[in-house]
Amino acid sequence: TQLLEQSPQFLSIQEGENLTVYCNSSSVFSSLQWYRQEPGEGPVLLVTVVTGGEVKKLKRLTFQFGDARKDSSLHITAAQPGDTGLYLCAGRSMAGGTSYGKLTFGQGTILTVHP
Amino acid sequence: DTEVTQTPKHLVMGMTNKKSLKCEQHMGHRAMYWYKQKAKKPPELMFVYSYEKLSINESVPSRFSPECPNSSLLNLHLHALQPEDSALYLCASSQDSGDGYEQYFGPGTRLTVT
């Protein structure tokens, strides 16, 4: 079973602060996706990283895929209350057989940004 | 357009009721998924349809019955559910179920079993 360990589980910060969320595994993933979910809504895809060492930026959000494709991070600069939500990392398995194509989710990070 | 729609938004049903959840996408995706999500937890995969055929069933109880009438539609038929089945049910789709294809989620159906 491939596992994605996501940390921290909870993050409560003030507006304007920076933060980083980590996603780590002992397994290699062919790609990794980051989602943001608001209460009562479905996850919204933020970004997909595919290449080891890849860095992608989405406004104040910076996503990085580890060189070995076993870990990823999400960094938010100058957080705003609108960034509040559940952040999920999800990896695409490289294994064949019954796990092929499944998304393995991290446990999620609940971010609260206070005004 | 990366929209997946789900109906109803909310559903309350008794343990003896039969109901269905519906999901639709018009992105030409050939893989569709059902997930169950409890509060503040990640989604748990239930079923995967690939090219309208069931390809993955994650040992889901038979009181949940999926159906894929065509490439754009996915249903989840519910019968004799238990209170612990109360959750947010998410539908997702991707261009293919294979590697490298991003999954797009619908807004979910909030199910309450009384």
CSV table of C-alpha atoms in Angstrom, one decimal:
chain,number,residue,atom,x,y,z
A,1,THR,CA,0.0,0.0,0.0
A,2,GLN,CA,1.4,3.4,-1.0
A,3,LEU,CA,1.1,6.0,1.7
A,4,LEU,CA,1.4,9.8,1.5
A,5,GLU,CA,2.2,11.5,4.8
A,6,GLN,CA,0.9,15.0,4.8
A,7,SER,CA,1.9,17.6,7.5
A,8,PRO,CA,1.0,19.5,9.4
A,9,GLN,CA,-2.5,18.2,9.9
A,10,PHE,CA,-3.7,21.6,11.2
A,11,LEU,CA,-2.4,25.1,10.6
A,12,SER,CA,-3.8,28.3,12.1
A,13,ILE,CA,-2.1,31.5,11.1
A,14,GLN,CA,-2.6,35.2,10.8
A,15,GLU,CA,-3.2,37.0,7.5
A,16,GLY,CA,0.1,37.9,5.9
A,17,GLU,CA,2.1,35.0,7.2
A,18,ASN,CA,3.9,32.4,5.1
A,19,LEU,CA,3.4,28.6,5.4
A,20,THR,CA,4.5,25.4,3.9
A,21,VAL,CA,2.7,22.1,3.7
A,22,TYR,CA,4.6,18.9,3.1
A,23,CYS,CA,3.7,15.6,1.5
A,24,ASN,CA,6.1,12.7,1.9
A,25,SER,CA,6.2,9.1,0.8
A,26,SER,CA,8.7,6.2,0.6
A,27,SER,CA,7.2,5.3,-2.8
A,28,VAL,CA,7.7,7.0,-6.1
A,29,PHE,CA,4.8,8.7,-7.8
A,30,SER,CA,4.5,9.4,-11.5
A,31,SER,CA,2.7,12.6,-10.7
A,32,LEU,CA,1.3,14.5,-7.7
A,33,GLN,CA,-1.7,16.7,-7.6
A,34,TRP,CA,-2.6,19.3,-5.0
A,35,TYR,CA,-6.3,20.1,-4.3
A,36,ARG,CA,-8.0,22.7,-2.2
A,37,GLN,CA,-11.4,22.0,-0.7
A,38,GLU,CA,-13.9,24.2,1.0
A,39,PRO,CA,-16.5,22.9,3.5
A,40,GLY,CA,-19.4,21.1,1.7
A,41,GLU,CA,-17.7,21.4,-1.7
A,42,GLY,CA,-15.6,19.1,-3.9
A,43,PRO,CA,-11.8,19.3,-4.1
A,44,VAL,CA,-10.6,21.8,-6.7
A,45,LEU,CA,-7.4,20.9,-8.6
A,46,LEU,CA,-4.7,23.5,-8.0
A,47,VAL,CA,-1.7,22.0,-9.8
A,48,THR,CA,-0.2,18.8,-11.1
A,49,VAL,CA,3.6,18.2,-10.9
A,50,VAL,CA,5.1,15.5,-13.0
A,51,THR,CA,8.9,15.9,-13.3
A,52,GLY,CA,11.3,15.4,-10.5
A,53,GLY,CA,12.5,18.8,-9.2
A,54,GLU,CA,9.7,20.6,-10.9
A,55,VAL,CA,8.6,23.9,-9.4
A,56,LYS,CA,5.2,25.5,-10.3
A,57,LYS,CA,3.8,28.8,-9.2
A,58,LEU,CA,0.2,29.8,-9.0
A,59,LYS,CA,0.0,33.4,-7.8
A,60,ARG,CA,1.1,33.3,-4.1
A,61,LEU,CA,1.3,29.5,-4.2
A,62,THR,CA,4.5,27.6,-5.0
A,63,PHE,CA,4.5,23.9,-5.6
A,64,GLN,CA,7.6,21.7,-5.7
A,65,PHE,CA,8.1,18.0,-6.6
A,66,GLY,CA,11.1,16.3,-5.1
A,67,ASP,CA,13.9,15.1,-7.3
A,68,ALA,CA,13.1,11.5,-6.5
A,69,ARG,CA,9.4,12.1,-7.0
A,70,LYS,CA,8.7,10.8,-3.5
A,71,ASP,CA,7.8,14.1,-1.9
A,72,SER,CA,6.2,17.5,-2.6
A,73,SER,CA,5.6,20.8,-0.9
A,74,LEU,CA,3.1,23.6,-1.1
A,75,HIS,CA,4.3,27.1,0.0
A,76,ILE,CA,1.9,30.0,0.4
A,77,THR,CA,3.3,33.5,0.6
A,78,ALA,CA,1.4,36.2,2.5
A,79,ALA,CA,-1.6,34.0,3.3
A,80,GLN,CA,-5.1,35.5,3.1
A,81,PRO,CA,-8.4,34.5,4.7
A,82,GLY,CA,-9.6,33.3,1.3
A,83,ASP,CA,-6.8,30.6,1.4
A,84,THR,CA,-8.7,28.9,4.3
A,85,GLY,CA,-9.6,25.3,3.4
A,86,LEU,CA,-8.5,21.7,3.4
A,87,TYR,CA,-5.4,21.1,1.3
A,88,LEU,CA,-4.9,17.6,-0.1
A,89,CYS,CA,-2.0,16.1,-1.9
A,90,ALA,CA,-2.7,13.1,-4.1
A,91,GLY,CA,-0.2,10.9,-5.9
A,92,ARG,CA,-0.7,8.7,-9.0
A,93,SER,CA,0.7,5.2,-8.4
A,94,MET,CA,3.5,3.9,-10.6
A,95,ALA,CA,2.6,0.3,-9.6
A,96,GLY,CA,0.7,-2.0,-11.9
A,97,GLY,CA,-2.0,-4.3,-11.2
A,98,THR,CA,-5.0,-3.4,-9.1
A,99,SER,CA,-3.4,-0.1,-7.8
A,100,TYR,CA,-2.8,1.2,-11.3
A,101,GLY,CA,-4.2,4.7,-11.9
A,102,LYS,CA,-5.5,5.1,-8.4
A,103,LEU,CA,-5.0,8.4,-6.5
A,104,THR,CA,-3.4,8.0,-3.1
A,105,PHE,CA,-4.4,10.9,-0.9
A,106,GLY,CA,-2.5,12.5,2.0
A,107,GLN,CA,-4.5,13.0,5.2
A,108,GLY,CA,-5.0,16.6,4.4
A,109,THR,CA,-4.0,19.9,6.0
A,110,ILE,CA,-6.8,22.1,7.5
A,111,LEU,CA,-5.6,25.7,7.0
A,112,THR,CA,-7.3,28.6,8.8
A,113,VAL,CA,-6.1,32.1,8.0
A,114,HIS,CA,-7.3,34.7,10.5
A,115,PRO,CA,-7.9,38.3,9.4
B,1,ASP,CA,-14.5,23.6,-19.2
B,2,THR,CA,-13.6,21.2,-16.3
B,3,GLU,CA,-17.1,20.9,-14.8
B,4,VAL,CA,-18.5,17.8,-13.2
B,5,THR,CA,-22.0,18.2,-11.9
B,6,GLN,CA,-23.8,16.2,-9.2
B,7,THR,CA,-27.4,16.0,-8.1
B,8,PRO,CA,-28.8,16.3,-5.6
B,9,LYS,CA,-26.7,18.7,-3.5
B,10,HIS,CA,-28.2,17.3,-0.3
B,11,LEU,CA,-30.1,14.1,0.4
B,12,VAL,CA,-31.7,12.8,3.6
B,13,MET,CA,-33.0,9.2,3.5
B,14,GLY,CA,-34.2,6.6,5.9
B,15,MET,CA,-32.6,3.2,6.2
B,16,THR,CA,-35.3,1.5,4.2
B,17,ASN,CA,-35.3,4.0,1.3
B,18,LYS,CA,-34.0,3.6,-2.2
B,19,LYS,CA,-32.3,6.6,-3.8
B,20,SER,CA,-29.9,7.5,-6.5
B,21,LEU,CA,-27.0,10.0,-6.8
B,22,LYS,CA,-26.3,11.3,-10.3
B,23,CYS,CA,-23.1,12.6,-11.8
B,24,GLU,CA,-22.5,14.1,-15.3
B,25,GLN,CA,-19.6,15.4,-17.2
B,26,HIS,CA,-19.3,16.7,-20.8
B,27,MET,CA,-15.5,16.9,-21.1
B,28,GLY,CA,-15.3,13.7,-23.1
B,29,HIS,CA,-13.6,11.9,-20.2
B,30,ARG,CA,-13.6,8.1,-20.3
B,31,ALA,CA,-13.0,7.4,-16.6
B,32,MET,CA,-15.4,8.3,-13.8
B,33,TYR,CA,-15.1,7.7,-10.1
B,34,TRP,CA,-17.2,7.6,-6.9
B,35,TYR,CA,-15.6,8.6,-3.7
B,36,LYS,CA,-16.9,8.8,-0.1
B,37,GLN,CA,-15.6,11.5,2.2
B,38,LYS,CA,-16.1,12.0,5.9
B,39,ALA,CA,-15.6,15.4,7.5
B,40,LYS,CA,-12.0,16.7,7.5
B,41,LYS,CA,-10.7,13.5,6.0
B,42,PRO,CA,-9.4,12.7,2.5
B,43,PRO,CA,-11.8,11.1,-0.1
B,44,GLU,CA,-11.9,7.3,-0.1
B,45,LEU,CA,-12.2,5.6,-3.5
B,46,MET,CA,-15.3,3.5,-4.0
B,47,PHE,CA,-15.6,2.7,-7.7
B,48,VAL,CA,-13.8,3.4,-11.0
B,49,TYR,CA,-15.4,3.1,-14.4
B,50,SER,CA,-13.2,3.1,-17.4
B,51,TYR,CA,-14.8,3.2,-20.8
B,52,GLU,CA,-18.2,2.6,-19.2
B,53,LYS,CA,-17.0,-0.6,-17.6
B,54,LEU,CA,-16.5,-1.1,-13.9
B,55,SER,CA,-12.7,-1.5,-13.4
B,56,ILE,CA,-12.2,-1.1,-9.7
B,57,ASN,CA,-14.6,-1.9,-6.8
B,58,GLU,CA,-12.9,-1.1,-3.5
B,59,SER,CA,-14.8,-3.8,-1.6
B,60,VAL,CA,-17.8,-1.5,-1.2
B,61,PRO,CA,-20.9,-3.1,0.5
B,62,SER,CA,-23.6,-4.2,-2.0
B,63,ARG,CA,-26.0,-1.6,-0.6
B,64,PHE,CA,-24.1,0.8,-2.9
B,65,SER,CA,-24.6,-0.1,-6.6
B,66,PRO,CA,-22.9,2.0,-9.3
B,67,GLU,CA,-24.1,2.3,-12.9
B,68,CYS,CA,-22.6,4.0,-15.9
B,69,PRO,CA,-25.4,4.4,-18.5
B,70,ASN,CA,-23.1,6.2,-21.0
B,71,SER,CA,-19.7,7.9,-21.1
B,72,SER,CA,-21.1,11.1,-19.7
B,73,LEU,CA,-23.2,9.8,-16.8
B,74,LEU,CA,-22.5,8.0,-13.6
B,75,ASN,CA,-25.1,6.9,-11.0
B,76,LEU,CA,-24.8,5.5,-7.5
B,77,HIS,CA,-27.9,3.6,-6.4
B,78,LEU,CA,-28.4,3.5,-2.7
B,79,HIS,CA,-30.5,0.9,-0.8
B,80,ALA,CA,-30.8,0.0,2.9
B,81,LEU,CA,-28.1,2.3,4.0
B,82,GLN,CA,-26.8,2.6,7.5
B,83,PRO,CA,-26.3,5.9,9.5
B,84,GLU,CA,-22.5,5.4,9.2
B,85,ASP,CA,-22.9,5.8,5.5
B,86,SER,CA,-23.7,9.5,6.0
B,87,ALA,CA,-20.9,11.4,4.2
B,88,LEU,CA,-20.1,13.6,1.3
B,89,TYR,CA,-20.2,11.5,-1.9
B,90,LEU,CA,-18.0,12.9,-4.6
B,91,CYS,CA,-17.9,12.1,-8.3
B,92,ALA,CA,-14.8,12.7,-10.3
B,93,SER,CA,-13.7,12.2,-13.9
B,94,SER,CA,-10.5,12.1,-15.9
B,95,GLN,CA,-9.6,11.7,-19.5
B,96,ASP,CA,-8.5,8.2,-18.9
B,97,SER,CA,-8.0,6.0,-15.8
B,98,GLY,CA,-4.3,5.5,-16.6
B,99,ASP,CA,-1.3,7.3,-15.5
B,100,GLY,CA,-0.9,11.0,-16.0
B,101,TYR,CA,-4.5,12.0,-16.2
B,102,GLU,CA,-5.9,14.6,-13.7
B,103,GLN,CA,-9.1,13.9,-11.9
B,104,TYR,CA,-11.7,16.7,-11.7
B,105,PHE,CA,-14.2,16.5,-8.9
B,106,GLY,CA,-17.8,17.5,-8.7
B,107,PRO,CA,-19.3,19.5,-5.8
B,108,GLY,CA,-20.5,16.4,-4.1
B,109,THR,CA,-23.8,15.2,-2.6
B,110,ARG,CA,-24.2,15.6,1.2
B,111,LEU,CA,-26.0,12.4,2.3
B,112,THR,CA,-27.6,11.9,5.7
B,113,VAL,CA,-29.0,8.6,6.6
B,114,THR,CA,-31.5,8.6,9.4
